[in-house]
mmCIF file of C-alpha atoms in Angstrom:
data_model
loop_
_atom_site.group_PDB
_atom_site.id
_atom_site.type_symbol
_atom_site.label_atom_id
_atom_site.label_comp_id
_atom_site.label_asym_id
_atom_site.label_seq_id
_atom_site.Cartn_x
_atom_site.Cartn_y
_atom_site.Cartn_z
ATOM 1 C CA MET A 1 -12.087 -59.200 67.809
ATOM 2 C CA ALA A 2 -14.030 -61.389 65.394
ATOM 3 C CA SER A 3 -12.190 -64.197 63.688
ATOM 4 C CA THR A 4 -10.726 -63.309 60.350
ATOM 5 C CA ALA A 5 -12.368 -66.322 58.754
ATOM 6 C CA ALA A 6 -15.807 -64.742 59.000
ATOM 7 C CA VAL A 7 -15.759 -62.869 55.715
ATOM 8 C CA PRO A 8 -19.183 -61.683 54.636
ATOM 9 C CA PHE A 9 -21.003 -64.067 52.316
ATOM 10 C CA TRP A 10 -20.686 -61.845 49.337
ATOM 11 C CA ARG A 11 -16.972 -61.528 49.564
ATOM 12 C CA ALA A 12 -16.658 -65.259 49.874
ATOM 13 C CA ALA A 13 -18.657 -65.487 46.646
ATOM 14 C CA GLY A 14 -16.142 -63.312 44.839
ATOM 15 C CA MET A 15 -18.000 -60.011 44.786
ATOM 16 C CA THR A 16 -16.453 -56.723 45.694
ATOM 17 C CA TYR A 17 -18.140 -54.231 47.943
ATOM 18 C CA ILE A 18 -19.077 -52.223 44.878
ATOM 19 C CA THR A 19 -21.024 -55.089 43.320
ATOM 20 C CA TYR A 20 -22.700 -55.763 46.651
ATOM 21 C CA SER A 21 -23.844 -52.168 47.067
ATOM 22 C CA ASN A 22 -25.047 -52.023 43.472
ATOM 23 C CA ILE A 23 -27.218 -55.077 43.958
ATOM 24 C CA CYS A 24 -28.665 -53.581 47.135
ATOM 25 C CA ALA A 25 -29.327 -50.301 45.316
ATOM 26 C CA ASN A 26 -31.112 -52.158 42.538
ATOM 27 C CA LEU A 27 -33.294 -53.866 45.099
ATOM 28 C CA VAL A 28 -34.281 -50.489 46.492
ATOM 29 C CA ARG A 29 -34.971 -49.145 43.039
ATOM 30 C CA ASN A 30 -37.243 -52.033 42.285
ATOM 31 C CA CYS A 31 -39.305 -51.159 45.349
ATOM 32 C CA LEU A 32 -40.407 -47.846 43.914
ATOM 33 C CA LYS A 33 -43.899 -47.286 42.571
ATOM 34 C CA GLU A 34 -44.539 -47.308 38.893
ATOM 35 C CA PRO A 35 -43.722 -44.008 37.146
ATOM 36 C CA LEU A 36 -40.745 -43.292 39.404
ATOM 37 C CA LYS A 37 -39.552 -46.845 39.099
ATOM 38 C CA ALA A 38 -39.265 -46.695 35.328
ATOM 39 C CA GLU A 39 -37.437 -43.386 35.518
ATOM 40 C CA ALA A 40 -35.002 -44.614 38.132
ATOM 41 C CA LEU A 41 -34.226 -47.798 36.242
ATOM 42 C CA ASN A 42 -33.788 -45.803 33.070
ATOM 43 C CA ARG A 43 -31.387 -43.446 34.732
ATOM 44 C CA GLU A 44 -28.981 -46.105 35.783
ATOM 45 C CA LYS A 45 -28.238 -47.745 32.479
ATOM 46 C CA VAL A 46 -24.756 -49.094 31.939
ATOM 47 C CA HIS A 47 -22.915 -49.062 28.664
ATOM 48 C CA PHE A 48 -19.237 -49.156 27.916
ATOM 49 C CA SER A 49 -16.750 -51.201 25.987
ATOM 50 C CA LEU A 50 -13.710 -52.588 27.744
ATOM 51 C CA SER A 51 -10.694 -54.124 26.135
ATOM 52 C CA LYS A 52 -7.699 -55.695 27.823
ATOM 53 C CA TRP A 53 -4.268 -55.235 26.381
ATOM 54 C CA ALA A 54 -1.460 -57.720 26.314
ATOM 55 C CA GLY A 55 2.016 -56.838 25.108
ATOM 56 C CA GLY A 56 0.982 -53.666 23.355
ATOM 57 C CA LYS A 57 -1.944 -55.180 21.490
ATOM 58 C CA PRO A 58 -5.591 -54.832 22.353
ATOM 59 C CA GLU A 59 -7.622 -57.983 22.611
ATOM 60 C CA LYS A 60 -11.207 -58.291 21.582
ATOM 61 C CA PRO A 61 -13.300 -55.678 23.374
ATOM 62 C CA ILE A 62 -15.962 -56.733 25.819
ATOM 63 C CA LEU A 63 -19.146 -54.776 25.725
ATOM 64 C CA ARG A 64 -20.760 -54.294 29.108
ATOM 65 C CA SER A 65 -24.168 -53.034 28.446
ATOM 66 C CA ASP A 66 -27.765 -53.256 29.471
ATOM 67 C CA THR A 67 -28.661 -52.795 25.829
ATOM 68 C CA PRO A 68 -26.209 -54.865 23.826
ATOM 69 C CA GLY A 69 -26.359 -54.628 20.117
ATOM 70 C CA VAL A 70 -27.766 -51.113 20.183
ATOM 71 C CA MET B 1 -10.701 -9.286 -37.573
ATOM 72 C CA ALA B 2 -12.132 -11.434 -34.840
ATOM 73 C CA MET B 3 -8.952 -13.500 -34.705
ATOM 74 C CA ALA B 4 -6.924 -10.337 -34.171
ATOM 75 C CA VAL B 5 -9.215 -9.525 -31.304
ATOM 76 C CA PHE B 6 -8.667 -12.941 -29.821
ATOM 77 C CA ARG B 7 -4.974 -12.683 -30.098
ATOM 78 C CA ARG B 8 -4.944 -9.253 -28.578
ATOM 79 C CA GLU B 9 -7.034 -10.268 -25.619
ATOM 80 C CA GLY B 10 -4.840 -13.248 -25.109
ATOM 81 C CA ARG B 11 -5.792 -15.903 -22.687
ATOM 82 C CA ARG B 12 -8.783 -14.202 -21.185
ATOM 83 C CA LEU B 13 -11.015 -15.212 -24.081
ATOM 84 C CA LEU B 14 -10.988 -18.918 -23.610
ATOM 85 C CA PRO B 15 -12.009 -21.793 -25.872
ATOM 86 C CA SER B 16 -15.636 -21.456 -24.844
ATOM 87 C CA ILE B 17 -15.890 -18.213 -26.706
ATOM 88 C CA ALA B 18 -14.174 -19.618 -29.728
ATOM 89 C CA ALA B 19 -16.667 -22.446 -29.696
ATOM 90 C CA ARG B 20 -19.570 -20.077 -29.768
ATOM 91 C CA PRO B 21 -20.053 -18.461 -33.150
ATOM 92 C CA ILE B 22 -19.973 -14.728 -33.154
ATOM 93 C CA ALA B 23 -21.706 -14.421 -36.490
ATOM 94 C CA PRO B 24 -24.181 -11.781 -35.329
ATOM 95 C CA ILE B 25 -21.331 -9.397 -34.826
ATOM 96 C CA ARG B 26 -19.593 -9.953 -38.133
ATOM 97 C CA SER B 27 -20.959 -6.775 -39.540
ATOM 98 C CA PRO B 28 -19.040 -3.735 -40.736
ATOM 99 C CA LEU B 29 -17.847 -2.758 -37.311
ATOM 100 C CA SER B 30 -14.478 -1.584 -36.254
ATOM 101 C CA SER B 31 -12.357 -3.879 -34.177
ATOM 102 C CA ASP B 32 -13.031 -1.814 -31.088
ATOM 103 C CA GLN B 33 -16.766 -2.044 -31.523
ATOM 104 C CA ARG B 34 -16.461 -5.750 -31.983
ATOM 105 C CA ARG B 35 -14.388 -5.975 -28.860
ATOM 106 C CA ILE B 36 -17.046 -4.146 -26.900
ATOM 107 C CA ASN B 37 -19.789 -6.359 -28.271
ATOM 108 C CA LEU B 38 -17.827 -9.478 -27.441
ATOM 109 C CA HIS B 39 -17.359 -8.153 -24.011
ATOM 110 C CA LEU B 40 -21.030 -7.392 -23.541
ATOM 111 C CA PHE B 41 -21.769 -10.808 -24.916
ATOM 112 C CA CYS B 42 -19.643 -12.704 -22.520
ATOM 113 C CA ARG B 43 -19.851 -10.705 -19.340
ATOM 114 C CA GLU B 44 -22.208 -13.182 -17.734
ATOM 115 C CA GLU B 45 -20.111 -16.204 -18.618
ATOM 116 C CA GLY B 46 -19.130 -16.693 -15.012
ATOM 117 C CA PRO B 47 -16.140 -18.886 -14.304
ATOM 118 C CA LEU B 48 -15.392 -19.788 -17.910
ATOM 119 C CA GLY B 49 -13.458 -17.377 -19.993
ATOM 120 C CA VAL B 50 -14.540 -14.068 -18.630
ATOM 121 C CA ARG B 51 -13.111 -10.896 -19.682
ATOM 122 C CA SER B 52 -13.620 -9.408 -16.236
ATOM 123 C CA ILE B 53 -11.748 -10.820 -13.281
ATOM 124 C CA SER B 54 -13.636 -13.682 -11.711
ATOM 125 C CA THR B 55 -15.096 -13.294 -8.235
ATOM 126 C CA GLN B 56 -16.391 -16.853 -8.179
ATOM 127 C CA VAL B 57 -13.487 -18.319 -6.266
ATOM 128 C CA VAL B 58 -13.767 -15.753 -3.504
ATOM 129 C CA ARG B 59 -17.517 -16.164 -3.365
ATOM 130 C CA ASN B 60 -17.169 -19.928 -2.887
ATOM 131 C CA ARG B 61 -14.727 -19.470 -0.067
ATOM 132 C CA MET B 62 -17.031 -16.988 1.613
ATOM 133 C CA LYS B 63 -19.928 -19.395 1.444
ATOM 134 C CA SER B 64 -17.953 -22.258 2.985
ATOM 135 C CA VAL B 65 -16.483 -20.074 5.740
ATOM 136 C CA LYS B 66 -19.949 -18.843 6.604
ATOM 137 C CA ASN B 67 -21.219 -22.403 6.869
ATOM 138 C CA ILE B 68 -18.345 -23.375 9.110
ATOM 139 C CA GLN B 69 -19.079 -20.409 11.316
ATOM 140 C CA LYS B 70 -22.700 -21.484 11.670
ATOM 141 C CA ILE B 71 -21.665 -25.009 12.593
ATOM 142 C CA THR B 72 -19.165 -23.938 15.221
ATOM 143 C CA LYS B 73 -21.672 -21.538 16.736
ATOM 144 C CA ALA B 74 -24.202 -24.347 17.001
ATOM 145 C CA MET B 75 -21.627 -26.645 18.581
ATOM 146 C CA LYS B 76 -20.837 -23.981 21.128
ATOM 147 C CA MET B 77 -24.508 -23.682 22.103
ATOM 148 C CA VAL B 78 -24.852 -27.435 22.440
ATOM 149 C CA ALA B 79 -21.738 -27.638 24.598
ATOM 150 C CA ALA B 80 -22.994 -24.781 26.775
ATOM 151 C CA SER B 81 -26.303 -26.479 27.433
ATOM 152 C CA LYS B 82 -24.651 -29.824 28.174
ATOM 153 C CA LEU B 83 -22.262 -28.062 30.520
ATOM 154 C CA ARG B 84 -25.100 -26.556 32.494
ATOM 155 C CA ALA B 85 -26.627 -29.979 32.931
ATOM 156 C CA VAL B 86 -23.454 -31.747 34.111
ATOM 157 C CA GLN B 87 -22.039 -28.957 36.223
ATOM 158 C CA GLY B 88 -24.587 -29.270 39.003
ATOM 159 C CA ARG B 89 -24.031 -32.999 39.246
ATOM 160 C CA ALA B 90 -20.259 -32.675 39.321
ATOM 161 C CA GLU B 91 -20.320 -30.145 42.124
ATOM 162 C CA ASN B 92 -22.706 -32.262 44.116
ATOM 163 C CA SER B 93 -20.606 -35.368 43.652
ATOM 164 C CA ARG B 94 -17.631 -33.706 45.304
ATOM 165 C CA GLY B 95 -19.244 -34.485 48.593
ATOM 166 C CA LEU B 96 -18.849 -38.187 47.910
ATOM 167 C CA TRP B 97 -15.107 -38.398 48.323
ATOM 168 C CA GLN B 98 -14.506 -35.591 50.799
ATOM 169 C CA PRO B 99 -15.246 -37.770 53.836
ATOM 170 C CA PHE B 100 -12.730 -40.308 52.563
ATOM 171 C CA THR B 101 -10.020 -37.721 52.299
ATOM 172 C CA ALA B 102 -10.918 -36.476 55.758
ATOM 173 C CA LEU B 103 -10.583 -39.995 57.109
ATOM 174 C CA LEU B 104 -7.698 -41.404 55.163
ATOM 175 C CA GLY B 105 -5.786 -38.349 54.055
ATOM 176 C CA ASP B 106 -4.399 -37.763 50.597
ATOM 177 C CA ASN B 107 -1.032 -39.291 49.778
ATOM 178 C CA PRO B 108 -0.053 -38.386 46.263
ATOM 179 C CA SER B 109 3.623 -38.846 46.908
ATOM 180 C CA ILE B 110 3.411 -42.300 48.319
ATOM 181 C CA ASP B 111 6.025 -44.712 47.146
ATOM 182 C CA VAL B 112 4.630 -48.062 46.121
ATOM 183 C CA LYS B 113 5.676 -50.997 44.044
ATOM 184 C CA LYS B 114 2.750 -51.204 41.697
ATOM 185 C CA SER B 115 1.063 -48.040 40.548
ATOM 186 C CA VAL B 116 -1.751 -47.926 38.110
ATOM 187 C CA VAL B 117 -2.459 -44.645 36.350
ATOM 188 C CA VAL B 118 -6.064 -44.229 35.279
ATOM 189 C CA THR B 119 -6.254 -41.614 32.546
ATOM 190 C CA LEU B 120 -9.642 -40.043 31.839
ATOM 191 C CA SER B 121 -10.257 -38.404 28.500
ATOM 192 C CA SER B 122 -13.026 -37.788 26.023
ATOM 193 C CA ASP B 123 -14.209 -39.885 23.134
ATOM 194 C CA LYS B 124 -14.935 -37.006 20.809
ATOM 195 C CA GLY B 125 -12.536 -34.367 19.622
ATOM 196 C CA LEU B 126 -12.736 -30.633 19.016
ATOM 197 C CA CYS B 127 -12.422 -29.914 22.709
ATOM 198 C CA GLY B 128 -9.249 -27.905 22.935
ATOM 199 C CA GLY B 129 -6.182 -29.115 24.788
ATOM 200 C CA ILE B 130 -7.620 -31.022 27.722
ATOM 201 C CA ASN B 131 -6.784 -34.483 26.456
ATOM 202 C CA SER B 132 -3.180 -33.651 25.745
ATOM 203 C CA THR B 133 -2.663 -32.125 29.209
ATOM 204 C CA VAL B 134 -4.041 -35.264 30.833
ATOM 205 C CA VAL B 135 -1.705 -37.427 28.771
ATOM 206 C CA LYS B 136 1.232 -35.222 29.680
ATOM 207 C CA VAL B 137 0.497 -35.588 33.375
ATOM 208 C CA SER B 138 0.109 -39.343 32.983
ATOM 209 C CA ARG B 139 3.471 -39.634 31.319
ATOM 210 C CA ALA B 140 5.061 -37.509 34.037
ATOM 211 C CA LEU B 141 3.577 -39.801 36.666
ATOM 212 C CA TYR B 142 5.004 -42.741 34.818
ATOM 213 C CA LYS B 143 8.472 -41.239 34.896
ATOM 214 C CA LEU B 144 8.124 -40.380 38.559
ATOM 215 C CA ASN B 145 7.039 -43.825 39.562
ATOM 216 C CA ALA B 146 8.972 -46.106 37.306
ATOM 217 C CA GLY B 147 12.193 -47.618 38.493
ATOM 218 C CA PRO B 148 13.761 -50.872 39.576
ATOM 219 C CA GLU B 149 11.142 -53.142 41.127
ATOM 220 C CA LYS B 150 8.501 -50.551 40.543
ATOM 221 C CA ASP B 151 5.848 -51.017 37.988
ATOM 222 C CA VAL B 152 3.467 -48.574 36.349
ATOM 223 C CA LYS B 153 0.528 -49.605 34.225
ATOM 224 C CA PHE B 154 -2.034 -47.518 32.396
ATOM 225 C CA VAL B 155 -5.777 -47.820 32.303
ATOM 226 C CA ILE B 156 -7.136 -45.494 29.655
ATOM 227 C CA VAL B 157 -10.709 -44.241 29.516
ATOM 228 C CA GLY B 158 -11.650 -42.485 26.301
ATOM 229 C CA GLU B 159 -10.629 -42.710 22.677
ATOM 230 C CA LYS B 160 -8.493 -39.617 22.514
ATOM 231 C CA ALA B 161 -5.997 -40.583 25.176
ATOM 232 C CA LYS B 162 -5.863 -44.084 23.751
ATOM 233 C CA ALA B 163 -4.779 -42.731 20.387
ATOM 234 C CA ILE B 164 -2.090 -40.520 21.894
ATOM 235 C CA MET B 165 -0.702 -43.045 24.347
ATOM 236 C CA PHE B 166 -0.718 -45.818 21.810
ATOM 237 C CA ARG B 167 2.127 -44.108 20.058
ATOM 238 C CA ASP B 168 4.758 -44.483 22.698
ATOM 239 C CA SER B 169 3.497 -46.222 25.802
ATOM 240 C CA LYS B 170 1.550 -49.066 24.314
ATOM 241 C CA ASN B 171 3.388 -51.775 26.167
ATOM 242 C CA ASP B 172 2.305 -50.377 29.477
ATOM 243 C CA ILE B 173 -1.382 -50.173 28.767
ATOM 244 C CA SER B 174 -3.366 -52.800 30.524
ATOM 245 C CA LEU B 175 -7.001 -51.782 29.908
ATOM 246 C CA THR B 176 -8.831 -49.369 27.659
ATOM 247 C CA VAL B 177 -12.438 -48.305 27.999
ATOM 248 C CA THR B 178 -14.461 -46.510 25.360
ATOM 249 C CA GLU B 179 -18.074 -45.515 24.680
ATOM 250 C CA LEU B 180 -18.585 -44.464 28.253
ATOM 251 C CA ASN B 181 -20.515 -41.375 27.197
ATOM 252 C CA LYS B 182 -23.164 -43.148 25.200
ATOM 253 C CA ASN B 183 -25.668 -42.980 28.040
ATOM 254 C CA PRO B 184 -25.817 -40.058 30.404
ATOM 255 C CA LEU B 185 -23.218 -40.559 33.116
ATOM 256 C CA ASN B 186 -24.501 -42.267 36.224
ATOM 257 C CA TYR B 187 -23.058 -43.966 39.249
ATOM 258 C CA ALA B 188 -24.077 -47.470 38.203
ATOM 259 C CA GLN B 189 -21.975 -47.256 35.071
ATOM 260 C CA VAL B 190 -18.919 -45.881 36.792
ATOM 261 C CA SER B 191 -19.139 -48.404 39.584
ATOM 262 C CA VAL B 192 -19.246 -51.315 37.144
ATOM 263 C CA LEU B 193 -16.201 -49.809 35.475
ATOM 264 C CA ALA B 194 -14.427 -49.429 38.802
ATOM 265 C CA ASP B 195 -15.277 -53.009 39.611
ATOM 266 C CA ASP B 196 -13.770 -54.195 36.337
ATOM 267 C CA ILE B 197 -10.609 -52.261 36.959
ATOM 268 C CA LEU B 198 -10.309 -53.668 40.471
ATOM 269 C CA LYS B 199 -10.752 -57.194 39.224
ATOM 270 C CA ASN B 200 -8.367 -56.972 36.302
ATOM 271 C CA VAL B 201 -5.466 -54.945 37.544
ATOM 272 C CA GLU B 202 -3.196 -55.505 40.471
ATOM 273 C CA PHE B 203 -2.300 -52.334 42.206
ATOM 274 C CA ASP B 204 -0.856 -50.880 45.343
ATOM 275 C CA ALA B 205 -1.903 -47.356 44.485
ATOM 276 C CA LEU B 206 -4.301 -46.044 41.904
ATOM 277 C CA ARG B 207 -3.671 -42.621 40.520
ATOM 278 C CA ILE B 208 -6.610 -41.141 38.658
ATOM 279 C CA VAL B 209 -5.702 -38.322 36.284
ATOM 280 C CA TYR B 210 -8.508 -36.046 35.175
ATOM 281 C CA ASN B 211 -9.344 -32.398 34.500
ATOM 282 C CA LYS B 212 -10.921 -30.775 37.501
ATOM 283 C CA PHE B 213 -13.497 -28.206 36.628
ATOM 284 C CA HIS B 214 -12.925 -24.828 38.273
ATOM 285 C CA SER B 215 -14.838 -22.606 35.905
ATOM 286 C CA VAL B 216 -15.845 -22.395 32.296
ATOM 287 C CA VAL B 217 -12.404 -21.272 31.248
ATOM 288 C CA ALA B 218 -10.261 -22.959 33.878
ATOM 289 C CA PHE B 219 -9.677 -26.695 34.103
ATOM 290 C CA LEU B 220 -6.681 -28.057 35.933
ATOM 291 C CA PRO B 221 -5.312 -31.548 35.473
ATOM 292 C CA THR B 222 -5.531 -33.239 38.855
ATOM 293 C CA VAL B 223 -4.362 -36.517 40.300
ATOM 294 C CA ALA B 224 -6.433 -38.365 42.867
ATOM 295 C CA THR B 225 -4.711 -41.177 44.731
ATOM 296 C CA VAL B 226 -6.480 -44.229 46.088
ATOM 297 C CA LEU B 227 -4.475 -46.752 48.034
ATOM 298 C CA SER B 228 -5.080 -50.430 48.288
ATOM 299 C CA PRO B 229 -6.055 -51.777 51.710
ATOM 300 C CA GLU B 230 -2.733 -53.508 52.295
ATOM 301 C CA ILE B 231 -0.835 -50.285 51.808
ATOM 302 C CA ILE B 232 -3.209 -48.488 54.116
ATOM 303 C CA GLU B 233 -2.481 -51.063 56.788
ATOM 304 C CA LYS B 234 1.225 -50.595 56.290
ATOM 305 C CA GLU B 235 0.978 -46.853 56.410
ATOM 306 C CA SER B 236 -1.172 -46.844 59.476
ATOM 307 C CA GLU B 237 1.567 -48.602 61.337
ATOM 308 C CA VAL B 238 3.929 -45.849 60.332
ATOM 309 C CA GLY B 239 1.718 -43.216 61.811
ATOM 310 C CA GLY B 240 0.375 -39.929 60.638
ATOM 311 C CA LYS B 241 -3.202 -39.493 59.572
ATOM 312 C CA LEU B 242 -3.717 -43.155 58.883
ATOM 313 C CA GLY B 243 -2.308 -44.070 62.249
ATOM 314 C CA GLU B 244 -5.362 -42.618 63.896
ATOM 315 C CA LEU B 245 -7.529 -45.266 62.331
ATOM 316 C CA ASP B 246 -6.989 -47.483 65.317
ATOM 317 C CA SER B 247 -8.700 -45.013 67.555
ATOM 318 C CA TYR B 248 -12.003 -45.711 65.791
ATOM 319 C CA GLU B 249 -14.314 -48.235 67.279
ATOM 320 C CA ILE B 250 -15.469 -50.940 64.916
ATOM 321 C CA GLU B 251 -18.993 -52.242 65.244
ATOM 322 C CA GLY B 252 -20.254 -55.549 64.173
ATOM 323 C CA GLY B 253 -18.220 -58.602 63.519
ATOM 324 C CA GLU B 254 -15.817 -57.156 61.037
ATOM 325 C CA THR B 255 -12.140 -56.652 61.412
ATOM 326 C CA LYS B 256 -10.249 -53.556 60.545
ATOM 327 C CA GLY B 257 -8.800 -55.254 57.490
ATOM 328 C CA GLU B 258 -12.190 -56.043 56.066
ATOM 329 C CA ILE B 259 -13.537 -52.590 56.688
ATOM 330 C CA LEU B 260 -10.480 -51.101 55.061
ATOM 331 C CA GLN B 261 -11.004 -53.272 52.044
ATOM 332 C CA ASN B 262 -14.638 -52.237 51.688
ATOM 333 C CA LEU B 263 -13.692 -48.634 52.219
ATOM 334 C CA ALA B 264 -10.918 -48.735 49.658
ATOM 335 C CA GLU B 265 -13.194 -50.183 47.001
ATOM 336 C CA PHE B 266 -15.942 -47.741 47.723
ATOM 337 C CA GLN B 267 -13.489 -44.874 47.790
ATOM 338 C CA PHE B 268 -12.220 -45.828 44.374
ATOM 339 C CA SER B 269 -15.732 -45.978 43.007
ATOM 340 C CA CYS B 270 -16.695 -42.578 44.444
ATOM 341 C CA VAL B 271 -13.507 -40.888 43.319
ATOM 342 C CA MET B 272 -13.961 -42.321 39.826
ATOM 343 C CA PHE B 273 -17.520 -41.057 39.684
ATOM 344 C CA ASN B 274 -16.511 -37.558 40.650
ATOM 345 C CA ALA B 275 -13.520 -37.632 38.308
ATOM 346 C CA VAL B 276 -15.636 -38.756 35.366
ATOM 347 C CA LEU B 277 -18.204 -36.016 35.979
ATOM 348 C CA GLU B 278 -15.576 -33.317 36.385
ATOM 349 C CA ASN B 279 -13.824 -34.469 33.252
ATOM 350 C CA ALA B 280 -17.088 -34.294 31.337
ATOM 351 C CA CYS B 281 -17.652 -30.735 32.590
ATOM 352 C CA SER B 282 -14.165 -29.721 31.578
ATOM 353 C CA GLU B 283 -14.648 -31.296 28.174
ATOM 354 C CA MET B 284 -17.818 -29.283 27.588
ATOM 355 C CA GLY B 285 -16.183 -26.094 28.811
ATOM 356 C CA ALA B 286 -13.118 -26.628 26.639
ATOM 357 C CA ARG B 287 -15.288 -27.387 23.636
ATOM 358 C CA MET B 288 -17.280 -24.221 24.244
ATOM 359 C CA SER B 289 -14.209 -22.037 24.264
ATOM 360 C CA ALA B 290 -12.633 -23.859 21.319
ATOM 361 C CA MET B 291 -15.766 -23.437 19.216
ATOM 362 C CA ASP B 292 -16.105 -19.846 20.330
ATOM 363 C CA SER B 293 -12.608 -18.913 19.204
ATOM 364 C CA SER B 294 -13.170 -20.871 16.017
ATOM 365 C CA SER B 295 -16.327 -18.869 15.211
ATOM 366 C CA ARG B 296 -14.483 -15.666 15.912
ATOM 367 C CA ASN B 297 -11.660 -16.687 13.595
ATOM 368 C CA ALA B 298 -14.176 -17.602 10.929
ATOM 369 C CA GLY B 299 -15.774 -14.175 11.326
ATOM 370 C CA GLU B 300 -12.435 -12.425 10.854
ATOM 371 C CA MET B 301 -11.677 -14.570 7.841
ATOM 372 C CA LEU B 302 -15.053 -13.667 6.398
ATOM 373 C CA ASP B 303 -14.325 -9.955 6.865
ATOM 374 C CA ARG B 304 -11.037 -10.239 5.057
ATOM 375 C CA LEU B 305 -12.599 -12.224 2.245
ATOM 376 C CA THR B 306 -15.391 -9.668 1.883
ATOM 377 C CA LEU B 307 -12.830 -6.912 1.479
ATOM 378 C CA THR B 308 -10.987 -8.900 -1.168
ATOM 379 C CA TYR B 309 -14.254 -9.650 -2.927
ATOM 380 C CA ASN B 310 -15.296 -6.023 -3.017
ATOM 381 C CA ARG B 311 -11.936 -4.895 -4.229
ATOM 382 C CA THR B 312 -11.960 -7.470 -7.015
ATOM 383 C CA ARG B 313 -15.483 -6.582 -8.005
ATOM 384 C CA GLN B 314 -14.777 -2.874 -8.101
ATOM 385 C CA ALA B 315 -11.576 -3.425 -10.071
ATOM 386 C CA SER B 316 -13.417 -5.408 -12.698
ATOM 387 C CA ILE B 317 -16.152 -2.786 -12.985
ATOM 388 C CA THR B 318 -13.527 -0.095 -13.381
ATOM 389 C CA THR B 319 -11.765 -2.073 -16.093
ATOM 390 C CA GLU B 320 -15.017 -2.487 -17.963
ATOM 391 C CA LEU B 321 -15.769 1.205 -17.730
ATOM 392 C CA ILE B 322 -12.305 2.099 -18.960
ATOM 393 C CA GLU B 323 -12.632 -0.171 -21.935
ATOM 394 C CA ILE B 324 -16.082 1.093 -22.837
ATOM 395 C CA ILE B 325 -15.069 4.694 -22.536
ATOM 396 C CA SER B 326 -11.855 4.247 -24.442
ATOM 397 C CA GLY B 327 -13.742 2.374 -27.129
ATOM 398 C CA ALA B 328 -16.323 5.122 -27.340
ATOM 399 C CA SER B 329 -13.730 7.850 -27.492
ATOM 400 C CA ALA B 330 -11.821 5.919 -30.143
ATOM 401 C CA LEU B 331 -15.001 5.802 -32.181
ATOM 402 C CA GLU B 332 -15.526 9.510 -31.826
ATOM 403 C CA ALA B 333 -11.935 10.192 -32.768
ATOM 404 C CA ALA B 334 -12.328 7.931 -35.806
ATOM 405 C CA LYS B 335 -15.371 9.824 -36.979
#
């Protein structure tokens, strides 16, 4: 079949398939016309706070958000 | 004479009465008449030094129980409306992972070296027992999968499970996620979360523990298993459902390994999305029934308090009547 060295460009850049499909979806959303576009972008807002743990202790939490500081 | 009255009535005539001068009554009255006047004087004293038995304490309790009942009823309505909104989305999202299970099969009992248990719970409380059941299942999975050379780590979503698991499994926690419910749940959010988990945790099998929503009163803790692409390759050599993967024709320039990797990541993201929605539904349903039983309990408590209140009130009225009548008859007898 195809050679195993031909990974898609996005995987070579370190992205997972999920990130790749999200970027594509965002592109499609940005193609919408005005009122629907604002609604669609509003609908897909991201906000959560992640914290890694090491040895039973949480480290400083990372906030992944489109609206940081809110 | 007044002092004798005080002494006779004992503790019921408290310092507040003594502080108030009863000069108007120091006229040539008998002690009984004075007693009745004192009584009439101080009947409206309320909580301080009443002659009649106080109903204030019971009244306060009734007021607070009624307020609590109103609050829990309102919370139930809010949970019901939120449930209606999320339920449609959860049921529709089931179609996202069903093709994956049809293709790859479901292997909950697979034996792998590194398992990661993803526990989904809520951030807010007052939702019944759903968070503790999820934690129980997670701990059981840990016991099932731990052993020599085998490793189990926890990823915890939600404050409530974090608090419970912190107590005894804190060394096995690798990631915690909170504030997921700040914005309405959507796929973008869950996929970023899934991406973070994939990047930060090494796993052979991911077991997602959540409450599946069957109906407003029934939520079952469920485990969804997602395998990593390497394990899928290994299993497909063994045979069974995964062995049929080779019979599929692959288009384009990709190899089976790459497609499996993409599929595994996407499967994780879809399963997480469905799990998060179902968990949210179950949380709303559990909160509805918890608040409903709480309002009912408050109603029963209110009934019992009302009975006590009425009994106390009637007893005090009867005591007053007895005293007045006995005073009056004593007067007549004295005449």
